[in-house]
């Protein structure tokens, strides 16, 4: 019981173009958007392309835009929509479409490959690595990232400006830099890379990335802002500079 017929509008097409197609599809109690997409595949659109894996919000595969908002389809409950409200599902806008709801997210893997790798300091003479618990906990939040790319899709710096992609890595990789930067064993200084290769300065702290993260990671407050603070070297602080000039007179 409890089922109803919903109107779904799904973007169908490929790199050369496409359009929204409208379907009427059965929805059962307790279902999520991905369940309905699967029913559509099984009953009306056998060739609908959609990427998914875990159906549990853990693999990061089923990212799409539902009514224009970046979401994991497997975590988006149908009960959040009115029964007579059309549900529109479109591919991630920031990445090139391959087909239907599947986008080419290789931009993210290219940026990932550019992150200077974790480089631990030598072990203590007894062969152990020692860390304070408090230092271990700080970067731990960022380890929850499932690489769904919803933050990357949302950030206006690349969502609305294709030309920025070369210079800006996106929020997921800024928090990856922050995570490594906070790691108590790591010895690499990534401040220049953050500024120059990853485009940290492009982020103007709109916090949209933090709002869409399905893992609830506070990307901006706990990762990007602290990284910005670390990168602002004393040499570039106008007050310090002024102080040193006045002192010299
Ligand atoms: Fe997804 Fe959050 Fe990771 Fe961004 S930080 S890729 S939104 S899990
Ligand atoms: Fe983009 Fe997040 Fe900064 S949305 S502008 S990376 S705070
Ligand atoms: Fe794995 Fe949705 S299917 S996160």
GROMACS .gro file of C-alpha atoms and ligand atoms in nm:
model
  268
    1UNK     CA    1   0.000   0.000   0.000
    2UNK     CA    2   0.092   0.364  -0.004
    3UNK     CA    3   0.206   0.368  -0.367
    4UNK     CA    4   0.134   0.645  -0.615
    5UNK     CA    5   0.219   0.750  -0.971
    6UNK     CA    6   0.484   1.021  -0.996
    7UNK     CA    7   0.594   1.238  -1.284
    8UNK     CA    8   0.966   1.208  -1.354
    9UNK     CA    9   1.151   1.427  -1.599
   10UNK     CA   10   1.486   1.275  -1.691
   11UNK     CA   11   1.756   1.429  -1.905
   12UNK     CA   12   1.835   1.196  -2.195
   13UNK     CA   13   2.112   1.259  -2.442
   14UNK     CA   14   2.486   1.262  -2.491
   15UNK     CA   15   2.774   1.499  -2.556
   16UNK     CA   16   2.605   1.629  -2.871
   17UNK     CA   17   2.290   1.736  -2.687
   18UNK     CA   18   1.973   1.611  -2.526
   19UNK     CA   19   1.642   1.695  -2.365
   20UNK     CA   20   1.417   1.621  -2.070
   21UNK     CA   21   1.186   1.323  -2.121
   22UNK     CA   22   0.874   1.288  -1.911
   23UNK     CA   23   0.763   0.959  -1.757
   24UNK     CA   24   0.483   0.849  -1.528
   25UNK     CA   25   0.624   0.592  -1.290
   26UNK     CA   26   0.509   0.400  -0.984
   27UNK     CA   27   0.655   0.498  -0.646
   28UNK     CA   28   0.626   0.272  -0.341
   29UNK     CA   29   0.640   0.370   0.022
   30UNK     CA   30   0.992   0.422   0.158
   31UNK     CA   31   1.161   0.452  -0.180
   32UNK     CA   32   1.444   0.681  -0.286
   33UNK     CA   33   1.497   0.850  -0.623
   34UNK     CA   34   1.738   0.575  -0.733
   35UNK     CA   35   1.467   0.309  -0.676
   36UNK     CA   36   1.238   0.497  -0.913
   37UNK     CA   37   1.516   0.538  -1.170
   38UNK     CA   38   1.572   0.161  -1.156
   39UNK     CA   39   1.199   0.098  -1.205
   40UNK     CA   40   1.207   0.327  -1.508
   41UNK     CA   41   1.500   0.129  -1.647
   42UNK     CA   42   1.318  -0.198  -1.588
   43UNK     CA   43   0.984  -0.095  -1.731
   44UNK     CA   44   1.009   0.198  -1.974
   45UNK     CA   45   1.365   0.305  -2.054
   46UNK     CA   46   1.587  -0.001  -2.071
   47UNK     CA   47   1.877   0.194  -2.215
   48UNK     CA   48   1.877   0.475  -1.955
   49UNK     CA   49   2.240   0.529  -1.849
   50UNK     CA   50   2.290   0.576  -1.474
   51UNK     CA   51   2.589   0.510  -1.250
   52UNK     CA   52   2.537   0.353  -0.907
   53UNK     CA   53   2.684   0.086  -0.688
   54UNK     CA   54   2.613   0.065  -0.316
   55UNK     CA   55   2.263   0.210  -0.276
   56UNK     CA   56   2.376   0.312   0.072
   57UNK     CA   57   2.538   0.653   0.033
   58UNK     CA   58   2.887   0.510   0.057
   59UNK     CA   59   3.030   0.463  -0.293
   60UNK     CA   60   2.970   0.814  -0.426
   61UNK     CA   61   2.859   0.688  -0.768
   62UNK     CA   62   2.495   0.796  -0.797
   63UNK     CA   63   2.552   1.173  -0.794
   64UNK     CA   64   2.308   1.374  -1.006
   65UNK     CA   65   2.098   1.688  -0.979
   66UNK     CA   66   1.748   1.640  -0.844
   67UNK     CA   67   1.526   1.941  -0.905
   68UNK     CA   68   1.846   2.133  -0.976
   69UNK     CA   69   2.021   2.040  -0.653
   70UNK     CA   70   2.330   1.819  -0.640
   71UNK     CA   71   2.229   1.499  -0.455
   72UNK     CA   72   2.307   1.132  -0.414
   73UNK     CA   73   2.003   0.965  -0.575
   74UNK     CA   74   2.021   0.675  -0.328
   75UNK     CA   75   1.990   0.910  -0.030
   76UNK     CA   76   1.713   1.128  -0.172
   77UNK     CA   77   1.386   1.001  -0.026
   78UNK     CA   78   1.073   1.030  -0.239
   79UNK     CA   79   0.888   1.136   0.076
   80UNK     CA   80   1.066   1.474   0.054
   81UNK     CA   81   0.855   1.558  -0.255
   82UNK     CA   82   0.482   1.614  -0.280
   83UNK     CA   83   0.313   1.329  -0.470
   84UNK     CA   84   0.199   1.565  -0.747
   85UNK     CA   85   0.536   1.743  -0.774
   86UNK     CA   86   0.735   1.652  -1.086
   87UNK     CA   87   1.082   1.525  -1.000
   88UNK     CA   88   1.349   1.639  -1.244
   89UNK     CA   89   1.674   1.443  -1.263
   90UNK     CA   90   1.965   1.581  -1.463
   91UNK     CA   91   2.337   1.493  -1.484
   92UNK     CA   92   2.600   1.686  -1.288
   93UNK     CA   93   2.633   2.018  -1.466
   94UNK     CA   94   3.000   2.086  -1.399
   95UNK     CA   95   3.127   1.777  -1.584
   96UNK     CA   96   3.084   1.671  -1.947
   97UNK     CA   97   2.795   1.435  -2.018
   98UNK     CA   98   2.875   1.090  -2.149
   99UNK     CA   99   2.515   0.969  -2.174
  100UNK     CA  100   2.191   1.044  -1.987
  101UNK     CA  101   2.277   1.074  -1.616
  102UNK     CA  102   2.638   0.962  -1.651
  103UNK     CA  103   2.908   1.231  -1.663
  104UNK     CA  104   3.281   1.218  -1.727
  105UNK     CA  105   3.436   1.303  -1.389
  106UNK     CA  106   3.797   1.245  -1.494
  107UNK     CA  107   3.874   1.612  -1.412
  108UNK     CA  108   3.870   1.501  -1.049
  109UNK     CA  109   4.114   1.215  -1.102
  110UNK     CA  110   4.351   1.447  -1.285
  111UNK     CA  111   4.348   1.690  -0.993
  112UNK     CA  112   4.389   1.402  -0.745
  113UNK     CA  113   4.701   1.287  -0.925
  114UNK     CA  114   4.857   1.632  -0.877
  115UNK     CA  115   4.834   1.631  -0.497
  116UNK     CA  116   5.184   1.599  -0.347
  117UNK     CA  117   5.177   1.258  -0.177
  118UNK     CA  118   5.176   1.188   0.197
  119UNK     CA  119   5.537   1.190   0.314
  120UNK     CA  120   5.590   1.085   0.676
  121UNK     CA  121   5.889   1.187   0.889
  122UNK     CA  122   6.128   0.906   0.985
  123UNK     CA  123   6.019   0.667   1.258
  124UNK     CA  124   6.136   0.712   1.615
  125UNK     CA  125   6.454   0.516   1.707
  126UNK     CA  126   6.239   0.233   1.845
  127UNK     CA  127   6.063   0.195   1.508
  128UNK     CA  128   5.735   0.356   1.611
  129UNK     CA  129   5.546   0.659   1.486
  130UNK     CA  130   5.410   0.863   1.775
  131UNK     CA  131   5.122   1.107   1.737
  132UNK     CA  132   4.905   1.298   1.983
  133UNK     CA  133   4.544   1.184   1.972
  134UNK     CA  134   4.426   1.544   1.925
  135UNK     CA  135   4.648   1.579   1.616
  136UNK     CA  136   4.510   1.255   1.473
  137UNK     CA  137   4.152   1.369   1.516
  138UNK     CA  138   4.178   1.702   1.333
  139UNK     CA  139   4.225   1.564   0.979
  140UNK     CA  140   4.002   1.263   1.047
  141UNK     CA  141   3.684   1.442   0.936
  142UNK     CA  142   3.821   1.471   0.582
  143UNK     CA  143   3.884   1.095   0.564
  144UNK     CA  144   3.506   1.046   0.545
  145UNK     CA  145   3.501   1.180   0.187
  146UNK     CA  146   3.340   0.928  -0.051
  147UNK     CA  147   3.447   1.121  -0.362
  148UNK     CA  148   3.094   1.176  -0.488
  149UNK     CA  149   3.204   1.508  -0.645
  150UNK     CA  150   2.889   1.690  -0.531
  151UNK     CA  151   3.103   1.964  -0.379
  152UNK     CA  152   3.299   1.988  -0.704
  153UNK     CA  153   2.973   2.007  -0.899
  154UNK     CA  154   2.837   2.281  -0.675
  155UNK     CA  155   3.131   2.518  -0.647
  156UNK     CA  156   3.050   2.820  -0.864
  157UNK     CA  157   3.418   2.879  -0.945
  158UNK     CA  158   3.409   2.586  -1.189
  159UNK     CA  159   3.032   2.529  -1.224
  160UNK     CA  160   2.984   2.856  -1.408
  161UNK     CA  161   3.336   2.901  -1.544
  162UNK     CA  162   3.476   2.618  -1.750
  163UNK     CA  163   3.787   2.829  -1.807
  164UNK     CA  164   3.875   2.815  -1.436
  165UNK     CA  165   3.915   2.439  -1.434
  166UNK     CA  166   4.280   2.452  -1.534
  167UNK     CA  167   4.370   2.679  -1.242
  168UNK     CA  168   4.129   2.562  -0.969
  169UNK     CA  169   4.119   2.210  -0.827
  170UNK     CA  170   3.787   2.243  -0.643
  171UNK     CA  171   3.684   2.203  -0.278
  172UNK     CA  172   3.745   1.827  -0.252
  173UNK     CA  173   4.113   1.874  -0.332
  174UNK     CA  174   4.153   2.179  -0.113
  175UNK     CA  175   4.039   1.967   0.183
  176UNK     CA  176   4.270   1.687   0.071
  177UNK     CA  177   4.557   1.938   0.090
  178UNK     CA  178   4.429   2.055   0.429
  179UNK     CA  179   4.408   1.696   0.551
  180UNK     CA  180   4.769   1.624   0.456
  181UNK     CA  181   4.876   1.962   0.593
  182UNK     CA  182   4.721   1.875   0.931
  183UNK     CA  183   4.864   1.523   0.940
  184UNK     CA  184   5.101   1.505   1.239
  185UNK     CA  185   5.357   1.287   1.056
  186UNK     CA  186   5.363   1.459   0.717
  187UNK     CA  187   5.666   1.678   0.639
  188UNK     CA  188   5.581   1.825   0.296
  189UNK     CA  189   5.499   2.196   0.275
  190UNK     CA  190   5.207   2.222   0.031
  191UNK     CA  191   5.141   2.594   0.076
  192UNK     CA  192   5.291   2.703  -0.255
  193UNK     CA  193   5.113   2.421  -0.437
  194UNK     CA  194   4.781   2.515  -0.272
  195UNK     CA  195   4.814   2.869  -0.396
  196UNK     CA  196   4.972   2.814  -0.734
  197UNK     CA  197   4.861   2.478  -0.873
  198UNK     CA  198   4.536   2.425  -0.684
  199UNK     CA  199   4.404   2.782  -0.701
  200UNK     CA  200   4.319   2.826  -0.332
  201UNK     CA  201   4.274   3.200  -0.392
  202UNK     CA  202   3.981   3.138  -0.629
  203UNK     CA  203   3.768   3.017  -0.338
  204UNK     CA  204   3.575   3.309  -0.194
  205UNK     CA  205   3.424   3.106   0.090
  206UNK     CA  206   3.066   3.083  -0.032
  207UNK     CA  207   3.037   2.751   0.160
  208UNK     CA  208   2.806   2.593  -0.099
  209UNK     CA  209   3.041   2.292  -0.101
  210UNK     CA  210   2.983   2.232   0.271
  211UNK     CA  211   2.606   2.249   0.225
  212UNK     CA  212   2.588   1.965  -0.028
  213UNK     CA  213   2.838   1.721   0.123
  214UNK     CA  214   2.650   1.396   0.203
  215UNK     CA  215   2.913   1.310   0.464
  216UNK     CA  216   2.852   1.636   0.648
  217UNK     CA  217   3.216   1.741   0.614
  218UNK     CA  218   3.268   2.107   0.707
  219UNK     CA  219   3.487   2.168   0.405
  220UNK     CA  220   3.502   2.545   0.434
  221UNK     CA  221   3.519   2.606   0.808
  222UNK     CA  222   3.744   2.314   0.901
  223UNK     CA  223   3.952   2.269   0.587
  224UNK     CA  224   3.965   2.556   0.341
  225UNK     CA  225   3.969   2.850   0.583
  226UNK     CA  226   4.247   2.701   0.801
  227UNK     CA  227   4.443   2.625   0.482
  228UNK     CA  228   4.400   2.985   0.366
  229UNK     CA  229   4.523   3.106   0.704
  230UNK     CA  230   4.832   2.885   0.679
  231UNK     CA  231   4.906   3.003   0.327
  232UNK     CA  232   4.893   3.373   0.413
  233UNK     CA  233   5.260   3.409   0.487
  234UNK     CA  234   5.370   3.681   0.728
  235UNK     CA  235   5.564   3.843   0.443
  236UNK     CA  236   5.237   3.930   0.273
  237UNK     CA  237   5.062   4.060   0.583
  238UNK     CA  238   5.040   4.439   0.526
  239UNK     CA  239   5.054   4.520   0.899
  240UNK     CA  240   5.370   4.317   0.954
  241UNK     CA  241   5.521   4.474   0.643
  242UNK     CA  242   5.429   4.828   0.757
  243UNK     CA  243   5.567   4.753   1.104
  244UNK     CA  244   5.899   4.640   0.964
  245UNK     CA  245   5.924   4.950   0.742
  246UNK     CA  246   5.850   5.190   1.027
  247UNK     CA  247   6.091   5.007   1.258
  248UNK     CA  248   6.370   5.054   1.008
  249UNK     CA  249   6.350   5.434   1.004
  250LIG    FE1  250   3.145   1.433  -0.179
  250LIG    FE2  251   3.179   1.560   0.055
  250LIG    FE3  252   3.385   1.431  -0.058
  250LIG    FE4  253   3.292   1.654  -0.168
  250LIG     S1  254   3.391   1.634   0.036
  250LIG     S2  255   3.347   1.469  -0.279
  250LIG     S3  256   3.075   1.641  -0.128
  250LIG     S4  257   3.196   1.341   0.020
  251LIG    FE1  258   3.370   2.691  -0.383
  251LIG    FE2  259   3.337   2.593  -0.139
  251LIG    FE3  260   3.500   2.792  -0.181
  251LIG     S1  261   3.179   2.623  -0.292
  251LIG     S2  262   3.409   2.903  -0.346
  251LIG     S3  263   3.523   2.592  -0.260
  251LIG     S4  264   3.375   2.762  -0.003
  252LIG    FE1  265   2.653   0.443  -0.375
  252LIG    FE2  266   2.447   0.613  -0.407
  252LIG     S1  267   2.476   0.420  -0.500
  252LIG     S2  268   2.633   0.647  -0.298
   0.00000   0.00000   0.00000
